[in-house]
């Protein structure tokens, strides 16, 4: 029987996040002849979040941080639909897209990456969608950031970064480096609004101390107050003050996509897809999810790119297995992760369990890891 006469089975990859990039890479090596693959993503390239602070600081060009999807899709024999998902009916196996079209599937894998849901923002941080520069989606943020740097060449700027996690910490130092470097006006300044806890509160104490020293050495003001909303040129604070700034940047943790709420899938308390040890929906055996959009109900772990990258190979193996009617293999995420935080300049802070370290050598190590990842999936 030829490929053209086989009854094709349809796998839809919703999103082109880090895990799905690895799934496509694996399918390019070997794809079942009876499997039709469709990838749905809003952009024809996938930004690698680990290198975005380096782009913001000026160490990388935008193309250095982006995986071109057409080449990867061609090698994998996958069809590309450039669109946003706006709905899902898991019971009837249908995805709804923003161009008013639909896609039916036999199997679905969701890896849309972290999002800042605009409905959630309008409710919890009024004014954010109108007045703040949102870090997500990264593609849009990356296109807008160079304009901020241009303005810093014309007049001093005050940038306020809202978010005390890894993204806020890295971006505040990267922005400070970019806005106070050659070709910019003197007296530009960055403030980090990190909430009531100290920056990097989830890290061990030794790492938090290193983060605090790095922020201080870069002259970044740290406000331990919560953002409650935005107005034109202002960040509204829980203490009642208003922080005046030229560019408020929102770099908080991700929310679940709003369209999941009515999907019929089992979700966790925050609205993320509930999955089991095989990264399979706990309610629909033909649906998988990985990365920030998913919550492992058996082994909860932080929403981090480190976990999303590691989730790709086992996801591929289980997608192959389910398409072949074979047993799935549980995936055990690592209990200890290597975390590398870039510090604007070509230095970085590293953490491995209770151990911490920093310096130019850590940045070079991170740079090698990131560039190797890009070469693997861009060539």
Coordinates of C-alpha atoms in Angstrom, one line a residue:
X1 CA 0.0 0.0 0.0
X2 CA 1.4 3.4 -0.9
X3 CA 1.4 6.4 1.4
X4 CA -1.2 8.1 -0.7
X5 CA -3.7 5.2 -0.1
X6 CA -3.1 5.0 3.6
X7 CA -5.9 6.2 5.9
X8 CA -4.2 9.2 7.4
X9 CA -4.5 10.0 11.1
X10 CA -4.4 13.7 12.1
X11 CA -2.2 15.1 14.8
X12 CA -2.6 18.8 15.5
X13 CA 0.3 20.6 17.3
X14 CA -1.3 23.7 18.8
X15 CA 1.5 26.1 19.4
X16 CA 5.2 26.0 18.5
X17 CA 6.7 26.2 22.0
X18 CA 10.0 24.7 23.0
X19 CA 8.5 21.1 23.4
X20 CA 6.8 21.2 20.0
X21 CA 10.0 22.4 18.3
X22 CA 11.6 19.2 19.6
X23 CA 8.7 17.1 18.5
X24 CA 9.0 18.5 14.9
X25 CA 12.7 17.9 15.0
X26 CA 12.1 14.3 15.9
X27 CA 9.4 13.9 13.2
X28 CA 11.8 15.2 10.7
X29 CA 14.1 12.3 11.5
X30 CA 11.2 9.7 11.2
X31 CA 7.5 10.3 10.8
X32 CA 4.9 7.5 10.6
X33 CA 3.7 7.3 7.0
X34 CA 0.1 7.3 8.0
X35 CA 0.4 10.4 10.2
X36 CA -0.7 13.9 9.0
X37 CA 0.7 16.7 11.2
X38 CA -0.7 20.2 11.3
X39 CA 1.0 22.9 13.3
X40 CA -1.0 26.0 14.4
X41 CA 1.0 29.0 15.5
X42 CA 0.6 32.8 15.3
X43 CA 4.0 33.5 13.8
X44 CA 6.3 31.8 11.3
X45 CA 9.1 31.8 13.8
X46 CA 9.5 30.8 17.4
X47 CA 11.4 33.1 19.7
X48 CA 13.7 31.3 22.1
X49 CA 12.9 32.9 25.5
X50 CA 16.3 32.1 27.0
X51 CA 18.1 34.5 24.6
X52 CA 15.6 37.3 24.7
X53 CA 17.3 39.2 27.6
X54 CA 20.5 39.0 25.6
X55 CA 18.6 40.5 22.6
X56 CA 17.2 43.3 24.9
X57 CA 20.7 44.0 26.2
X58 CA 22.1 44.2 22.6
X59 CA 24.2 41.1 22.7
X60 CA 22.2 39.2 20.1
X61 CA 20.4 40.2 16.9
X62 CA 16.7 39.2 16.8
X63 CA 17.4 36.5 14.2
X64 CA 19.9 34.9 16.6
X65 CA 17.0 34.3 19.0
X66 CA 14.4 32.9 16.5
X67 CA 13.8 29.5 15.1
X68 CA 12.4 29.7 11.5
X69 CA 9.5 27.4 11.4
X70 CA 9.1 26.9 7.6
X71 CA 12.3 24.9 7.3
X72 CA 11.6 22.8 10.3
X73 CA 8.0 22.1 9.1
X74 CA 9.2 21.1 5.7
X75 CA 11.6 18.6 7.1
X76 CA 8.9 17.2 9.4
X77 CA 6.4 17.0 6.5
X78 CA 4.0 19.1 8.6
X79 CA 1.4 21.6 7.4
X80 CA 1.4 25.1 8.9
X81 CA -1.6 27.1 9.8
X82 CA -0.7 30.7 10.9
X83 CA -3.4 31.6 13.3
X84 CA -4.3 32.0 17.0
X85 CA -6.5 29.4 18.7
X86 CA -9.6 31.0 20.2
X87 CA -11.5 27.9 21.3
X88 CA -11.4 24.2 21.7
X89 CA -14.1 21.5 21.9
X90 CA -12.2 18.5 23.3
X91 CA -15.3 16.2 23.2
X92 CA -15.9 16.9 19.5
X93 CA -12.1 17.1 18.7
X94 CA -12.3 20.5 17.1
X95 CA -10.0 23.6 17.4
X96 CA -11.4 27.0 16.6
X97 CA -9.1 29.6 15.1
X98 CA -9.2 33.4 14.9
X99 CA -9.8 33.4 11.1
X100 CA -13.1 31.7 11.9
X101 CA -11.9 28.4 10.5
X102 CA -11.8 25.1 12.4
X103 CA -9.5 22.1 12.6
X104 CA -10.6 18.6 13.4
X105 CA -8.1 16.2 15.0
X106 CA -7.6 12.6 16.2
X107 CA -4.8 13.7 18.5
X108 CA -4.0 17.1 19.9
X109 CA -0.9 18.4 21.6
X110 CA -0.9 21.8 23.2
X111 CA 2.3 23.7 23.7
X112 CA 1.4 27.3 23.2
X113 CA 4.0 28.7 25.6
X114 CA 3.3 31.3 28.4
X115 CA 0.8 34.0 27.7
X116 CA -0.5 37.1 29.4
X117 CA -4.2 36.7 29.0
X118 CA -5.8 40.1 28.2
X119 CA -9.1 39.3 29.9
X120 CA -7.3 38.4 33.1
X121 CA -5.1 41.5 32.8
X122 CA -8.1 43.8 32.4
X123 CA -9.7 42.3 35.5
X124 CA -6.6 42.2 37.8
X125 CA -4.3 44.9 36.4
X126 CA -6.6 47.5 34.8
X127 CA -4.9 49.6 32.2
X128 CA -2.2 47.0 31.4
X129 CA -3.3 46.2 27.9
X130 CA -3.6 49.9 27.0
X131 CA -0.6 51.4 28.7
X132 CA 2.0 48.7 29.5
X133 CA 4.6 47.0 27.2
X134 CA 3.7 43.3 27.6
X135 CA 6.6 40.9 27.5
X136 CA 4.2 38.3 26.0
X137 CA 3.8 37.5 23.2
X138 CA 7.6 37.7 22.9
X139 CA 7.4 38.2 19.1
X140 CA 5.5 41.5 19.5
X141 CA 7.6 42.6 22.5
X142 CA 10.8 42.0 20.4
X143 CA 9.5 44.2 17.6
X144 CA 8.6 47.1 20.0
X145 CA 11.7 47.1 22.2
X146 CA 14.1 48.7 19.6
X147 CA 11.9 51.7 19.5
X148 CA 12.4 52.2 23.3
X149 CA 16.2 52.1 22.7
X150 CA 15.8 54.7 19.9
X151 CA 14.0 57.0 22.3
X152 CA 16.8 56.6 24.9
X153 CA 19.1 58.1 22.2
X154 CA 16.9 61.2 22.1
X155 CA 16.1 61.8 25.8
X156 CA 16.6 60.1 29.2
X157 CA 14.1 57.4 29.9
X158 CA 12.7 55.9 33.0
X159 CA 11.6 52.3 32.5
X160 CA 9.6 50.4 35.2
X161 CA 9.7 46.6 35.0
X162 CA 6.8 44.9 36.9
X163 CA 7.6 41.4 38.0
X164 CA 10.1 40.0 40.6
X165 CA 10.6 36.6 39.0
X166 CA 13.4 35.5 36.6
X167 CA 11.9 37.4 33.6
X168 CA 11.7 40.7 35.5
X169 CA 15.1 40.4 37.0
X170 CA 16.9 39.5 33.7
X171 CA 15.0 42.1 31.7
X172 CA 15.5 44.9 34.2
X173 CA 19.3 44.4 34.0
X174 CA 19.2 43.9 30.3
X175 CA 17.2 47.1 29.8
X176 CA 19.5 49.0 32.1
X177 CA 22.5 47.9 30.0
X178 CA 20.8 48.8 26.7
X179 CA 19.5 52.2 27.9
X180 CA 22.8 53.4 29.6
X181 CA 25.2 52.2 26.9
X182 CA 26.9 54.1 24.0
X183 CA 24.5 56.2 21.9
X184 CA 22.0 56.8 24.7
X185 CA 21.3 59.9 26.7
X186 CA 22.7 60.0 30.3
X187 CA 20.4 59.6 33.3
X188 CA 18.2 56.9 31.9
X189 CA 17.0 54.7 34.7
X190 CA 15.3 51.4 35.4
X191 CA 13.0 50.5 38.4
X192 CA 12.0 47.0 39.3
X193 CA 8.6 46.6 40.9
X194 CA 8.8 43.2 42.5
X195 CA 5.8 43.0 44.9
X196 CA 6.1 42.6 48.7
X197 CA 8.8 39.9 48.4
X198 CA 12.4 40.4 47.5
X199 CA 13.4 39.8 43.8
X200 CA 13.8 36.1 43.0
X201 CA 11.9 35.1 46.1
X202 CA 11.6 31.5 44.8
X203 CA 15.4 31.0 44.7
X204 CA 17.6 29.9 47.6
X205 CA 18.9 32.6 49.9
X206 CA 22.4 32.5 48.4
X207 CA 21.0 33.2 44.9
X208 CA 18.7 36.0 46.3
X209 CA 21.8 37.7 47.8
X210 CA 23.6 37.5 44.4
X211 CA 20.6 38.9 42.6
X212 CA 20.3 41.8 45.1
X213 CA 24.0 42.7 44.7
X214 CA 23.7 42.5 40.9
X215 CA 20.7 44.8 40.8
X216 CA 22.4 47.3 43.2
X217 CA 25.6 47.3 41.1
X218 CA 23.6 48.2 38.0
X219 CA 21.9 51.1 39.8
X220 CA 18.4 49.6 39.5
X221 CA 15.9 50.8 42.0
X222 CA 13.9 48.0 43.6
X223 CA 10.4 48.8 44.9
X224 CA 8.9 46.1 47.1
X225 CA 5.4 47.1 46.4
X226 CA 2.7 45.5 44.3
X227 CA 1.4 46.9 41.0
X228 CA -2.4 47.3 41.0
X229 CA -2.8 48.8 37.5
X230 CA -1.5 51.3 35.0
X231 CA -2.4 54.7 33.7
X232 CA -0.8 56.8 31.0
X233 CA 2.9 57.1 32.1
X234 CA 2.2 55.6 35.5
X235 CA 2.4 52.4 37.4
X236 CA -0.2 52.3 40.2
X237 CA 1.0 50.8 43.4
X238 CA -0.8 49.0 46.3
X239 CA 0.6 51.5 48.8
X240 CA -1.3 54.3 47.0
X241 CA 1.7 55.8 45.2
X242 CA 2.0 56.3 41.5
X243 CA 5.3 55.6 39.9
X244 CA 5.9 57.9 36.9
X245 CA 7.8 56.3 34.0
X246 CA 8.2 56.5 30.3
X247 CA 7.8 52.8 29.6
X248 CA 6.1 50.4 32.0
X249 CA 7.0 46.8 31.1
X250 CA 4.9 43.9 32.4
X251 CA 7.0 40.8 33.0
X252 CA 4.8 38.8 35.4
X253 CA 4.2 35.0 35.4
X254 CA 2.0 33.4 32.8
X255 CA -1.7 32.9 32.8
X256 CA -3.6 30.1 31.2
X257 CA -5.2 30.9 27.8
X258 CA -8.7 32.1 28.3
X259 CA -10.1 29.7 25.7
X260 CA -9.2 26.7 27.8
X261 CA -12.0 27.5 30.2
X262 CA -14.8 26.2 27.9
X263 CA -12.7 23.5 26.2
X264 CA -14.1 20.6 28.2
X265 CA -10.6 19.6 29.3
X266 CA -9.8 19.0 33.0
X267 CA -8.0 22.0 34.3
X268 CA -6.2 22.8 37.5
X269 CA -7.3 25.6 39.9
X270 CA -5.5 28.3 37.8
X271 CA -7.0 27.1 34.5
X272 CA -4.0 25.2 33.1
X273 CA -4.4 21.8 31.4
X274 CA -4.3 19.0 34.0
X275 CA -2.0 16.3 32.7
X276 CA -0.7 13.0 34.1
X277 CA 2.7 11.4 34.2
X278 CA 2.6 10.9 30.4
X279 CA 1.8 14.6 29.7
X280 CA -1.7 13.4 28.7
X281 CA -4.9 15.1 29.7
X282 CA -6.4 13.6 32.7
X283 CA -9.9 13.8 31.1
X284 CA -9.2 13.2 27.4
X285 CA -6.8 10.5 26.4
X286 CA -6.3 11.9 22.9
X287 CA -5.0 15.3 24.2
X288 CA -1.5 16.0 25.4
X289 CA 0.0 19.2 26.8
X290 CA 3.5 20.4 27.8
X291 CA 5.3 23.5 29.0
X292 CA 3.7 26.4 30.7
X293 CA 0.2 25.6 29.5
X294 CA 0.1 22.3 31.4
X295 CA 0.2 21.3 35.1
X296 CA 1.5 17.9 36.1
X297 CA -1.0 16.7 38.7
X298 CA 1.2 13.9 39.9
X299 CA 4.5 15.9 40.1
X300 CA 3.9 19.7 40.2
X301 CA 6.9 21.8 39.2
X302 CA 7.5 25.5 38.4
X303 CA 6.5 26.9 35.1
X304 CA 10.0 27.3 33.6
X305 CA 11.6 27.1 30.2
X306 CA 14.0 24.5 31.7
X307 CA 11.1 22.1 32.2
X308 CA 9.5 22.9 28.8
X309 CA 12.7 22.1 27.0
X310 CA 13.1 18.8 28.8
X311 CA 9.5 17.9 28.1
X312 CA 9.9 17.7 24.3
X313 CA 11.6 14.2 23.8
X314 CA 9.2 12.3 26.1
X315 CA 6.2 14.1 24.5
X316 CA 7.4 13.0 21.1
X317 CA 7.8 9.4 22.3
X318 CA 4.3 9.3 23.7
X319 CA 2.7 11.0 20.6
X320 CA 4.4 8.3 18.5
X321 CA 3.1 5.6 20.9
X322 CA -0.5 6.8 21.0
X323 CA -0.6 7.0 17.2
X324 CA 0.6 3.4 17.0
X325 CA -1.7 2.2 19.7
X326 CA 1.1 1.3 22.0
X327 CA 1.5 1.8 25.7
X328 CA 2.7 5.3 26.9
X329 CA 5.8 5.9 29.0
X330 CA 5.7 8.0 32.2
X331 CA 8.0 11.0 32.2
X332 CA 9.7 12.0 35.4
X333 CA 10.8 15.6 35.3
X334 CA 14.2 16.4 36.9
X335 CA 14.1 17.2 40.6
X336 CA 17.1 19.6 40.4
X337 CA 17.5 22.1 37.6
X338 CA 20.3 24.4 36.4
X339 CA 19.1 28.0 36.4
X340 CA 21.2 30.7 34.7
X341 CA 20.2 34.3 35.0
X342 CA 21.8 36.8 32.7
X343 CA 22.8 40.1 34.3
X344 CA 22.6 42.6 31.4
X345 CA 26.4 42.8 31.0
X346 CA 28.1 39.6 29.8
X347 CA 27.9 38.1 33.3
X348 CA 25.4 35.7 34.8
X349 CA 24.2 34.1 38.0
X350 CA 23.9 30.3 38.2
X351 CA 22.1 28.0 40.6
X352 CA 22.2 24.2 40.9
X353 CA 20.2 23.0 43.9
X354 CA 21.8 24.7 46.9
X355 CA 24.9 25.8 45.0
X356 CA 25.2 29.3 43.4
X357 CA 27.9 30.9 41.3
X358 CA 28.4 34.0 39.1
X359 CA 30.7 35.7 36.7
X360 CA 31.6 36.1 33.1
X361 CA 32.3 32.4 32.7
X362 CA 28.7 31.7 33.7
X363 CA 27.4 34.0 30.9
X364 CA 29.7 32.3 28.4
X365 CA 28.4 28.9 29.6
X366 CA 24.8 30.0 29.1
X367 CA 25.7 31.5 25.7
X368 CA 27.1 28.1 24.6
X369 CA 24.0 26.2 25.8
X370 CA 21.6 28.7 24.1
X371 CA 23.5 28.7 20.8
X372 CA 23.7 24.9 20.8
X373 CA 19.9 24.7 21.2
X374 CA 19.4 27.1 18.4
X375 CA 21.8 25.3 16.0
X376 CA 20.0 22.0 16.7
X377 CA 16.6 23.2 15.7
X378 CA 17.5 25.9 13.1
X379 CA 19.9 23.9 10.9

